[in-house]
CSV table of C-alpha atoms in Angstrom, one decimal:
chain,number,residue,atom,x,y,z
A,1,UNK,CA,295.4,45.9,99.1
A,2,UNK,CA,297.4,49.3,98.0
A,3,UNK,CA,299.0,52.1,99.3
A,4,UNK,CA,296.4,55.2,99.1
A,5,UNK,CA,298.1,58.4,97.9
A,6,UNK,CA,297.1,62.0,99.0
A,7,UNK,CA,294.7,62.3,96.4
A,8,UNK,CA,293.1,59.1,96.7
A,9,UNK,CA,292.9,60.0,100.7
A,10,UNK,CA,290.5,62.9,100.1
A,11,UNK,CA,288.5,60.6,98.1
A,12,UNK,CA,288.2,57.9,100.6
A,13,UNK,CA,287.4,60.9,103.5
A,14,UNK,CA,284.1,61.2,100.8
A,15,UNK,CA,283.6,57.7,101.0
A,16,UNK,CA,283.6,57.3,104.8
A,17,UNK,CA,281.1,60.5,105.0
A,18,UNK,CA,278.6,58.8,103.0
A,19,UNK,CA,278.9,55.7,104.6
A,20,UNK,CA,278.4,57.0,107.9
A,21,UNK,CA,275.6,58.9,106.6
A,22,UNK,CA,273.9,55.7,104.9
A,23,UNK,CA,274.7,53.8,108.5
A,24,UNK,CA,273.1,56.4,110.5
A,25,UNK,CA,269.6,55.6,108.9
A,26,UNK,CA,268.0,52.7,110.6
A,27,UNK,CA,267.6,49.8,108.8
A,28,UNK,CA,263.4,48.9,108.9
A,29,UNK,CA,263.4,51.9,106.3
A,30,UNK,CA,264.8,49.0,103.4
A,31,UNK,CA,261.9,48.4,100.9
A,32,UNK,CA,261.6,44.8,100.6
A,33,UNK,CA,261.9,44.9,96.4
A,34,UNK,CA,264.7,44.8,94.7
A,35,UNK,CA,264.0,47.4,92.3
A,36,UNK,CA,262.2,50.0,94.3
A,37,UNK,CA,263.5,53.5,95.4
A,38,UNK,CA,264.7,54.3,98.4
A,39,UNK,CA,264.1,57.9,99.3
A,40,UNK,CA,265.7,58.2,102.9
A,41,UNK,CA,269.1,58.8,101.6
A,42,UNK,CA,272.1,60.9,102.7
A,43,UNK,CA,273.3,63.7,100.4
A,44,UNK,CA,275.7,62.3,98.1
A,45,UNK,CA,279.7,62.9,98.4
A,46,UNK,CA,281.7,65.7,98.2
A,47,UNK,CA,283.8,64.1,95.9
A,48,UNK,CA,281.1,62.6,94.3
A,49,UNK,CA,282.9,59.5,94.1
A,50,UNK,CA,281.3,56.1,95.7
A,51,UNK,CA,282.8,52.7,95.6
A,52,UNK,CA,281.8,49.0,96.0
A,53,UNK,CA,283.1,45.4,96.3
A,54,UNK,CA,280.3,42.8,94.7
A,55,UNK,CA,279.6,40.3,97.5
A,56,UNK,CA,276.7,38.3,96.1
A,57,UNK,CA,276.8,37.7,92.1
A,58,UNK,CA,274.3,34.9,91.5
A,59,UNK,CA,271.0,34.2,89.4
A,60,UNK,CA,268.4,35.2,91.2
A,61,UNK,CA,266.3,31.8,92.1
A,62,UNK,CA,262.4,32.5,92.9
A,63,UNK,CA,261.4,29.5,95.4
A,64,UNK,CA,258.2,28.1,95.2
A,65,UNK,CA,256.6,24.3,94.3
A,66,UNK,CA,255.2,26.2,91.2
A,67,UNK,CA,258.1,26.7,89.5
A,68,UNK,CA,259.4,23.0,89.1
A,69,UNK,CA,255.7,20.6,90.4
A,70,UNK,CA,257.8,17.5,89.0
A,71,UNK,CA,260.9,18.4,90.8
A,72,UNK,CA,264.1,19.4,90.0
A,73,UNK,CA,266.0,17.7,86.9
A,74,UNK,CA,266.7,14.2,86.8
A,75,UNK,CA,270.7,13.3,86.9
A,76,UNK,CA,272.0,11.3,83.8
A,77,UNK,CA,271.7,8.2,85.5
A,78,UNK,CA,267.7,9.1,86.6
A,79,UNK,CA,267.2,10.0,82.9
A,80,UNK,CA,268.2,6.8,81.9
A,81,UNK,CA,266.2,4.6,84.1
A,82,UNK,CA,263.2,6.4,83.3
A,83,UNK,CA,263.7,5.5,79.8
A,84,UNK,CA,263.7,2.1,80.3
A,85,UNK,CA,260.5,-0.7,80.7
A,86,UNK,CA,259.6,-0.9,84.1
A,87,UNK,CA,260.8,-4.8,84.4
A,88,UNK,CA,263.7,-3.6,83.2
A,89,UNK,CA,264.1,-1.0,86.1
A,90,UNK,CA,263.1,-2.9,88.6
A,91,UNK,CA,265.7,-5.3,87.9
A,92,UNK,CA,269.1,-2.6,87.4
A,93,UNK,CA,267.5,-0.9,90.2
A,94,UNK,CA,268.3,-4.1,92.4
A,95,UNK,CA,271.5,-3.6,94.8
A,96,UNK,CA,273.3,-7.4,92.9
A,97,UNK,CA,272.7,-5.2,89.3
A,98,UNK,CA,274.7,-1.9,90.5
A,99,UNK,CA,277.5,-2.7,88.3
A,100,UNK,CA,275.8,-3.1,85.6
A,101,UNK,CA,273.4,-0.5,85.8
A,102,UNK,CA,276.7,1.8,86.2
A,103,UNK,CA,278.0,0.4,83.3
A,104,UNK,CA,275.1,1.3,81.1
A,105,UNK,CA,274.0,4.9,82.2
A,106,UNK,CA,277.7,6.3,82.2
A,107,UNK,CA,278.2,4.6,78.8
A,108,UNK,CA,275.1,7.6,77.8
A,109,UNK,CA,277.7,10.0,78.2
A,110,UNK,CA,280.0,8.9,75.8
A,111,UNK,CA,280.1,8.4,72.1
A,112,UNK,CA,282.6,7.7,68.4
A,113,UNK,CA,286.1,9.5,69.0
A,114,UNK,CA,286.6,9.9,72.4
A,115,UNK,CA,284.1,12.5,72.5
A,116,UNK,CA,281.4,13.4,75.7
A,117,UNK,CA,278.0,14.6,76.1
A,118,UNK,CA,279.7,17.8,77.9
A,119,UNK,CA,282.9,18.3,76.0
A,120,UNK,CA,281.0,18.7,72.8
A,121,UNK,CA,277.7,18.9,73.7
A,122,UNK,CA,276.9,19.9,70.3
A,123,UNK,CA,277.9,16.4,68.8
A,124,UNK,CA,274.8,14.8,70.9
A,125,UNK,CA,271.1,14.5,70.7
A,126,UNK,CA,269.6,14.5,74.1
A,127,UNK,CA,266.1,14.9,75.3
A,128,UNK,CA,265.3,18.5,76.0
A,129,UNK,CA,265.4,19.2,79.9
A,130,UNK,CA,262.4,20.0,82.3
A,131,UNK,CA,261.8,23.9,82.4
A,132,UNK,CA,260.5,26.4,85.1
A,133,UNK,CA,256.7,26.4,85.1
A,134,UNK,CA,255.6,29.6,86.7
A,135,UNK,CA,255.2,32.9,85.3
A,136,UNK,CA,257.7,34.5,88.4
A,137,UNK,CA,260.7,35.3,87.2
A,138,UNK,CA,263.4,38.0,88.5
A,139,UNK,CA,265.2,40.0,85.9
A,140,UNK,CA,264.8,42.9,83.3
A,141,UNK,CA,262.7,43.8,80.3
A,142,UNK,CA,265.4,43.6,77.9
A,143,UNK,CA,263.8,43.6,74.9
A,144,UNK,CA,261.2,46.6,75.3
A,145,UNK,CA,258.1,44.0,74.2
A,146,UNK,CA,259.8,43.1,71.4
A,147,UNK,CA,262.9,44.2,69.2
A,148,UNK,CA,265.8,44.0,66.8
A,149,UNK,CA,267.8,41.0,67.2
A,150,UNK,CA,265.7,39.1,69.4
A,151,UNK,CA,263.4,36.1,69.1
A,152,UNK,CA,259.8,35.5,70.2
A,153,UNK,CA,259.1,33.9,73.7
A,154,UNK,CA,257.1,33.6,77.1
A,155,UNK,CA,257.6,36.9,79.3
A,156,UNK,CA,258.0,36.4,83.1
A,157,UNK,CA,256.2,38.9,85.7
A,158,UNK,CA,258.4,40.2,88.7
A,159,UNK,CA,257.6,39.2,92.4
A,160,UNK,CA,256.7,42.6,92.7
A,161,UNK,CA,254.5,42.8,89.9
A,162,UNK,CA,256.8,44.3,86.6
A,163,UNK,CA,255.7,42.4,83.8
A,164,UNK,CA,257.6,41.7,80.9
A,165,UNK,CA,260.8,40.7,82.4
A,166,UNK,CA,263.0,38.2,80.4
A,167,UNK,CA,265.0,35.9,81.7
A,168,UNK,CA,265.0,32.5,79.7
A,169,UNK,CA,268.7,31.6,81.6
A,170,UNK,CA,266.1,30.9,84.6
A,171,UNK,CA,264.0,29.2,82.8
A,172,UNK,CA,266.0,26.7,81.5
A,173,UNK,CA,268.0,26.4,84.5
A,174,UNK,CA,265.6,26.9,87.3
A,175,UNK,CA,265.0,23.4,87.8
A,176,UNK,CA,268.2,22.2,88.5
A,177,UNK,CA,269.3,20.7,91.4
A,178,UNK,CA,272.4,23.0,91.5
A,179,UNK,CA,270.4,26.0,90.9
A,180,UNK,CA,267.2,25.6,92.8
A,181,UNK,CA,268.8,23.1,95.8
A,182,UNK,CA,266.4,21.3,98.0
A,183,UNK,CA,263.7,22.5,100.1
A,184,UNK,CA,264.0,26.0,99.7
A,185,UNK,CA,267.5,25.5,100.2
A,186,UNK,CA,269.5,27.5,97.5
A,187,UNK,CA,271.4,25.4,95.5
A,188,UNK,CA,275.4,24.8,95.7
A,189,UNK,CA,275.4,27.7,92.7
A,190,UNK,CA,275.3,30.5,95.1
A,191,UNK,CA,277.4,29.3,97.5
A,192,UNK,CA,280.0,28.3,95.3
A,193,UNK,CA,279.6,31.5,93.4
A,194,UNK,CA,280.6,33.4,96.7
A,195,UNK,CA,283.7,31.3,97.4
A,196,UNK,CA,285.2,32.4,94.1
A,197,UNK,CA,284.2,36.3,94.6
A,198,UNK,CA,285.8,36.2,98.4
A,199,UNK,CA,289.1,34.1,96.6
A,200,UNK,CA,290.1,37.0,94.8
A,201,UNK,CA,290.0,34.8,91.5
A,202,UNK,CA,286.5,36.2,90.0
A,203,UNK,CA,286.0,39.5,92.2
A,204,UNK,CA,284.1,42.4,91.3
A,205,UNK,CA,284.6,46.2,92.2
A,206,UNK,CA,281.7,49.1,91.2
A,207,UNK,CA,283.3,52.5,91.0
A,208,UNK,CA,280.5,55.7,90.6
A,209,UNK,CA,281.8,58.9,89.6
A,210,UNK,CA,279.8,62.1,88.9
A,211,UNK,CA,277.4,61.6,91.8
A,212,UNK,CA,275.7,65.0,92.3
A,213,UNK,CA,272.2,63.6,93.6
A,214,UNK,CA,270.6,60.1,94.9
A,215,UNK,CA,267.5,61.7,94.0
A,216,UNK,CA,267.7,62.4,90.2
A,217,UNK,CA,271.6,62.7,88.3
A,218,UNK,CA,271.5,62.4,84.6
A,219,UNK,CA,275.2,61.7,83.9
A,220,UNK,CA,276.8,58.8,86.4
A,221,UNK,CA,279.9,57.2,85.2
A,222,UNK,CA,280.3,54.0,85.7
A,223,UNK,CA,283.4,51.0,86.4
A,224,UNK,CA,282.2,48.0,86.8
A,225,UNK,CA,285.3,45.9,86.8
A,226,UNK,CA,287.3,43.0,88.5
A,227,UNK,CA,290.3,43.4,90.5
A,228,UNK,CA,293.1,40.7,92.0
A,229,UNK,CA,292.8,42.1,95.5
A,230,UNK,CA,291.2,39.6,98.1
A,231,UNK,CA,288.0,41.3,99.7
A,232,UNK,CA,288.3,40.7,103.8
A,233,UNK,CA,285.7,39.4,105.5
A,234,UNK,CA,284.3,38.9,109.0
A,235,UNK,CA,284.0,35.6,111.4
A,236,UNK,CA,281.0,34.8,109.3
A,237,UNK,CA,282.5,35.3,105.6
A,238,UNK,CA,280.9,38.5,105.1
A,239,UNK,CA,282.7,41.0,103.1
A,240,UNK,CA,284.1,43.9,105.2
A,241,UNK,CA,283.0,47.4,104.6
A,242,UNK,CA,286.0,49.8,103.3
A,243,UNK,CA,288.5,47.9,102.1
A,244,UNK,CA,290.8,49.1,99.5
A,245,UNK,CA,290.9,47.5,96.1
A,246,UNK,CA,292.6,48.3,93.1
A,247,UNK,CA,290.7,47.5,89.7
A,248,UNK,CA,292.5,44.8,87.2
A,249,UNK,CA,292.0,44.4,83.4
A,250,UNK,CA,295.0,42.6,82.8
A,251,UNK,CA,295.0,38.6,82.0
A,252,UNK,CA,291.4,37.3,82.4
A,253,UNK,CA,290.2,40.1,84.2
A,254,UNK,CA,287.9,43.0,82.6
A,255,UNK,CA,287.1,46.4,83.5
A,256,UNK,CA,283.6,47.9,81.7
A,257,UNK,CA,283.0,51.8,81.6
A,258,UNK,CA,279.0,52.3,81.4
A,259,UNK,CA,276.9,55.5,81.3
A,260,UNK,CA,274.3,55.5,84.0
A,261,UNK,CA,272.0,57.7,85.4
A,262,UNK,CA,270.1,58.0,88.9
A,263,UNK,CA,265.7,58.5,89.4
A,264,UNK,CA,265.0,58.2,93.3
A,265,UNK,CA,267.6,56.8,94.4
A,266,UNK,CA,267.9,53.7,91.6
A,267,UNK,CA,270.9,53.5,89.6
A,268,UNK,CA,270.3,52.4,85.8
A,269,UNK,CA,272.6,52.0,83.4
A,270,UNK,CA,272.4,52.3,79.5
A,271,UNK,CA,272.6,49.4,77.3
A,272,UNK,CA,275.7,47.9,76.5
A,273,UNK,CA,278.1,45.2,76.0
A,274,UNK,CA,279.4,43.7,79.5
A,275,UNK,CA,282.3,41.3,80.1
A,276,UNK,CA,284.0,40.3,83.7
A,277,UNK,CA,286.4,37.3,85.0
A,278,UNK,CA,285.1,33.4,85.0
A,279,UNK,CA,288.2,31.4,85.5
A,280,UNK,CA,288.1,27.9,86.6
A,281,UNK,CA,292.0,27.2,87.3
A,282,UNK,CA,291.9,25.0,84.4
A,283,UNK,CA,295.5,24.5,82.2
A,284,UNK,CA,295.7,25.9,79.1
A,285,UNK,CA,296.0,22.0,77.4
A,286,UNK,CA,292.6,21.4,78.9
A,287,UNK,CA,291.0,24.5,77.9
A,288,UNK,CA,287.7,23.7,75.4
A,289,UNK,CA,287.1,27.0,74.0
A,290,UNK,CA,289.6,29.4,75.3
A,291,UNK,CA,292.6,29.8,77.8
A,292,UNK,CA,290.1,31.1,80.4
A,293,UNK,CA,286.0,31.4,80.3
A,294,UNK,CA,284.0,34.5,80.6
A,295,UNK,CA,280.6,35.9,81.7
A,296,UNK,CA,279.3,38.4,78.5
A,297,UNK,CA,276.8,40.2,79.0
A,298,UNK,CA,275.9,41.2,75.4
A,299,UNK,CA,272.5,45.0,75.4
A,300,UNK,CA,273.4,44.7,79.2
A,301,UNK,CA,272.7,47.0,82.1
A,302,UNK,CA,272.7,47.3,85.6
A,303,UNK,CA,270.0,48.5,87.4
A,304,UNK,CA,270.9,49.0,91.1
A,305,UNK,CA,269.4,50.6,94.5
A,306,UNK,CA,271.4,52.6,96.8
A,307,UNK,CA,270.4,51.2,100.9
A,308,UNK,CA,270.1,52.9,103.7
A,309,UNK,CA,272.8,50.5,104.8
A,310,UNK,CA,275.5,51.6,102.2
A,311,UNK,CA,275.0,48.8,99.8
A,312,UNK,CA,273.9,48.5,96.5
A,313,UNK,CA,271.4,46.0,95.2
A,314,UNK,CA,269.7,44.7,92.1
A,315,UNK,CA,270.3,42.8,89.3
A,316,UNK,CA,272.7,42.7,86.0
A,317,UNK,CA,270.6,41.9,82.8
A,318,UNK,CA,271.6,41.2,79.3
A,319,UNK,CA,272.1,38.3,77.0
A,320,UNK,CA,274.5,35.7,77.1
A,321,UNK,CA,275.5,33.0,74.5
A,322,UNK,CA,274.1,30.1,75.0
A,323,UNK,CA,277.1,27.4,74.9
A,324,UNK,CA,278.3,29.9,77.6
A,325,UNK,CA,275.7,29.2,80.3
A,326,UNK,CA,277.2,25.2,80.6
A,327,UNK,CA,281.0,26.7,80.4
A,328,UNK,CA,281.9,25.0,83.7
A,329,UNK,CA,280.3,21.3,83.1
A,330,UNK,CA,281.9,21.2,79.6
A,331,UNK,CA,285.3,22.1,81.3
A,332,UNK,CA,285.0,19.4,83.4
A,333,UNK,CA,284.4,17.0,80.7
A,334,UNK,CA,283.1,13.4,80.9
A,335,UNK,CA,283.5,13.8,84.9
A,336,UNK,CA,280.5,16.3,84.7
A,337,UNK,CA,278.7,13.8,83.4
A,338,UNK,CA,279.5,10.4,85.0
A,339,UNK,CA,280.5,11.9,88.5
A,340,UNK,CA,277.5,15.0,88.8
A,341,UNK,CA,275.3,13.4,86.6
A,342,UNK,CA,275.2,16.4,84.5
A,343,UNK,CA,273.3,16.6,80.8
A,344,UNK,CA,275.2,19.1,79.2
A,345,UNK,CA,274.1,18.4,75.7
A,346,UNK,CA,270.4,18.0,76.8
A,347,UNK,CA,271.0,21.5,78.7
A,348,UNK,CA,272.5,23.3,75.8
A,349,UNK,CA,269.5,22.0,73.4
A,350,UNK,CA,267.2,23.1,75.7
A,351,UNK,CA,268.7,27.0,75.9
A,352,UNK,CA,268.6,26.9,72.1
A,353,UNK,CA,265.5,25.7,72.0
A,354,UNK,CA,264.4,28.9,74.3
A,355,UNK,CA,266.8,31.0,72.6
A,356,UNK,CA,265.5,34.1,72.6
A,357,UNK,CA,268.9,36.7,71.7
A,358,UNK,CA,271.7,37.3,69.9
A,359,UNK,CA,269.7,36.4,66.8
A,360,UNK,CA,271.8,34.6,63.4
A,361,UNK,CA,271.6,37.1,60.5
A,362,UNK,CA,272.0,34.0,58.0
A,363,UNK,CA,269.9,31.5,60.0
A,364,UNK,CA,268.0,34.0,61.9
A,365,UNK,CA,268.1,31.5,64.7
A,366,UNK,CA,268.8,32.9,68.3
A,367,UNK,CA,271.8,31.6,69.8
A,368,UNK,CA,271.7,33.4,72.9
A,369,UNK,CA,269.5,33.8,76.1
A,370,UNK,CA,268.2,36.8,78.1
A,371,UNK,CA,270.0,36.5,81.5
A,372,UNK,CA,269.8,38.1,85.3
A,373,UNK,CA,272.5,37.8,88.0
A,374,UNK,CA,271.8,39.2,91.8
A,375,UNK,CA,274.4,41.8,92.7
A,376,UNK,CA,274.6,43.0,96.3
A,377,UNK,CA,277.9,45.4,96.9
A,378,UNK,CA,279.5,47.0,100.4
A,379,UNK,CA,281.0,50.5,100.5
A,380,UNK,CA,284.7,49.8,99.6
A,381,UNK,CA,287.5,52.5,98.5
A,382,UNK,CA,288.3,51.4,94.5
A,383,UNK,CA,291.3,52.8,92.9
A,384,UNK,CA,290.9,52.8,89.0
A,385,UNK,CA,293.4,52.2,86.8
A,386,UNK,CA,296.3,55.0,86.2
A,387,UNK,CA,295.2,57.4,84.0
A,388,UNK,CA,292.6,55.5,83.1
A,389,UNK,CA,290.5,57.5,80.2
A,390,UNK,CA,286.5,57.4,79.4
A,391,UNK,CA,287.2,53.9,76.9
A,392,UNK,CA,286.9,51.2,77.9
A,393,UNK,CA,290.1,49.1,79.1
A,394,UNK,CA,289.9,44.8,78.6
């Protein structure tokens, strides 16, 4: 939290006019799609200022039996027993042969020099994994049908029916257990996801300046940033509406600068590079590839929708490098693999082998994969950095 100055008062008393006016529509107006305009709207601030705290950054996971019929993906030690002659299986899978069985399957994560399947993933041949099946996917069409440095693949189609989305993160990663969960139950991804955005370690702040109309505004700056302040939050762990925060690009925090634009009450953002805090408290002597990791966002943009409620939502698309998408498991080492039963070579061959960005001018191989996150972000007063100027500060 910070102290609010004079100036940054009379911003905040824009703030708290919009939000009232946003509040005092009723709620059954919200469309149920993500991406659809919302035309019950309040006349934008005076200031024409508006600011938000990310509450919900997570990939957007489309239930349903017909995205995974087989199931989610097999652990390490599943994958292993599958492998072997049934006899064989019948017999490790017997309670006496526990030991042994252990023995074997962990000893699949492991190979010449100390190395693991997850800290150097690329050192290891594994079968490729189980992808989603159905043609549903959430996300954008980042590629236009087609373009530049990209590489040829299978389209998804929106729930609500826009076709050529891309999202080949999903696809390789919609099936697993932590993305998907059980029974419709969303996986430990999102909720894990939340606990480090309400810790203060990974949060996200949205600053809008330039706001003249919900309804059609050409020229919307836009700070999408993190920030070291801790969001409150209710009895229920929801984020509180108008809280102060103060955006942070110092250490492993980032602060991006995009140019955006408003049609009926949908924010959209031009194409650009994004990058924004992943830190997972490891010590710099255990760090892999880096002192701290990193979502990038690489022909990224935002496309959001302003609610009746105050909030934004909608969904952050762009590509990300593929080794990036496994970042956590490989921190975690040989325990991601033996504990969690995690195939992080298998996984990072299969998002090559979908690859379908950041394409190798030599090889002209893609090493990277289109990507959507969910965003959903309260009204919340965001001071920007001091004389912060139009470039943008990492």
């Amino acid at each position: 939290m910070t102290r609010l100055t004079s100036t940054s008062l009379t911003v905040l008393t824009g703030l708290v006019g919009a939000v009232a006016g946003f509040l005092a529509l009723t709620p059954a107006t919200r469309p149920a799609a993500v991406a659809q305009s919302t035309p019950d709207l309040p006349p934008p601030p005076t200031s024409g200022e508006l600011g938000f705290v990310v509450e919900e950054f997570a990939p957007p996971v489309v239930q349903g039996k017909d995205a995974c019929p087989n199931g989610t993906v097999p652990k390490l030690k599943e994958q292993y027993l599958a492998s072997l002659p049934e006899a064989e299986r019948a017999r490790l899978s017997l309670k006496e042969n526990e030991p042994e069985f252990t023995k074997r399957w962990q000893a699949v994560a492991v190979g010449p020099g100390n190395t693991n399947i997850c800290s150097q993933p690329d050192r290891f041949r594994r079968p490729l994994l189980p992808t989603v099946q159905s043609a549903t996917a959430q996300g954008l069409d980042l590629d236009g049908g087609g373009a530049g440095d990209t590489c040829g693949h299978q389209e998804f189609t929106s729930p609500a029916g826009e076709m050529g989305i891309d999202n080949q993160e999903y696809r390789v990663m919609g099936c697993t257990l932590e993305w998907r969960g059980k029974d419709g139950i969303a996986g430990d991804i999102a909720s894990g996801l939340r606990q480090f955005h309400a810790s203060g370690e990974w949060t996200q702040v949205i600053l809008l300046r330039g706001i003249d109309s919900f309804d059609r505004d050409d020229d919307v700056e836009v700070i999408y940033a993190n920030t070291a302040d801790r969001p409150p939050v209710d009895t229920k762990g929801r984020f509180l509406a108008g809280a102060s925060f103060t955006v942070n690009a110092s250490g492993p925090r980032h602060r991006n600068v995009l140019k955006g634009h408003i049609n009926k009450g949908v924010l959209t953002t031009e194409p650009t590079d994004i990058v924004l805090a992943q830190t997972w408290g490891q010590g710099g002597a255990r760090d892999i590839r880096g002192s701290r990791s990193r979502y990038t966002y690489h022909r990224a943009r935002l496309r959001l929708v302003f609610r009746p409620d105050g909030r934004l939502e909608g969904l952050l698309g762009g590509y990300r490098p593929a080794f990036e998408v496994i970042q956590s498991p490989s921190i975690g080492g040989v325990g991601a693999a033996t504990t969690a039963g995690i195939d992080c070579a298998g996984m990072l061959g299969t998002l090559l082998k979908h690859a379908d960005g950041l394409r190798d001018r030599k090889t002209g191989k893609c090493t990277g994969v289109s990507s959507a996150m969910r965003v959903t972000a309260v009204p919340a007063f965001v001071n920007d950095l001091p004389q912060a100027s139009g470039a943008m500060a990492r």
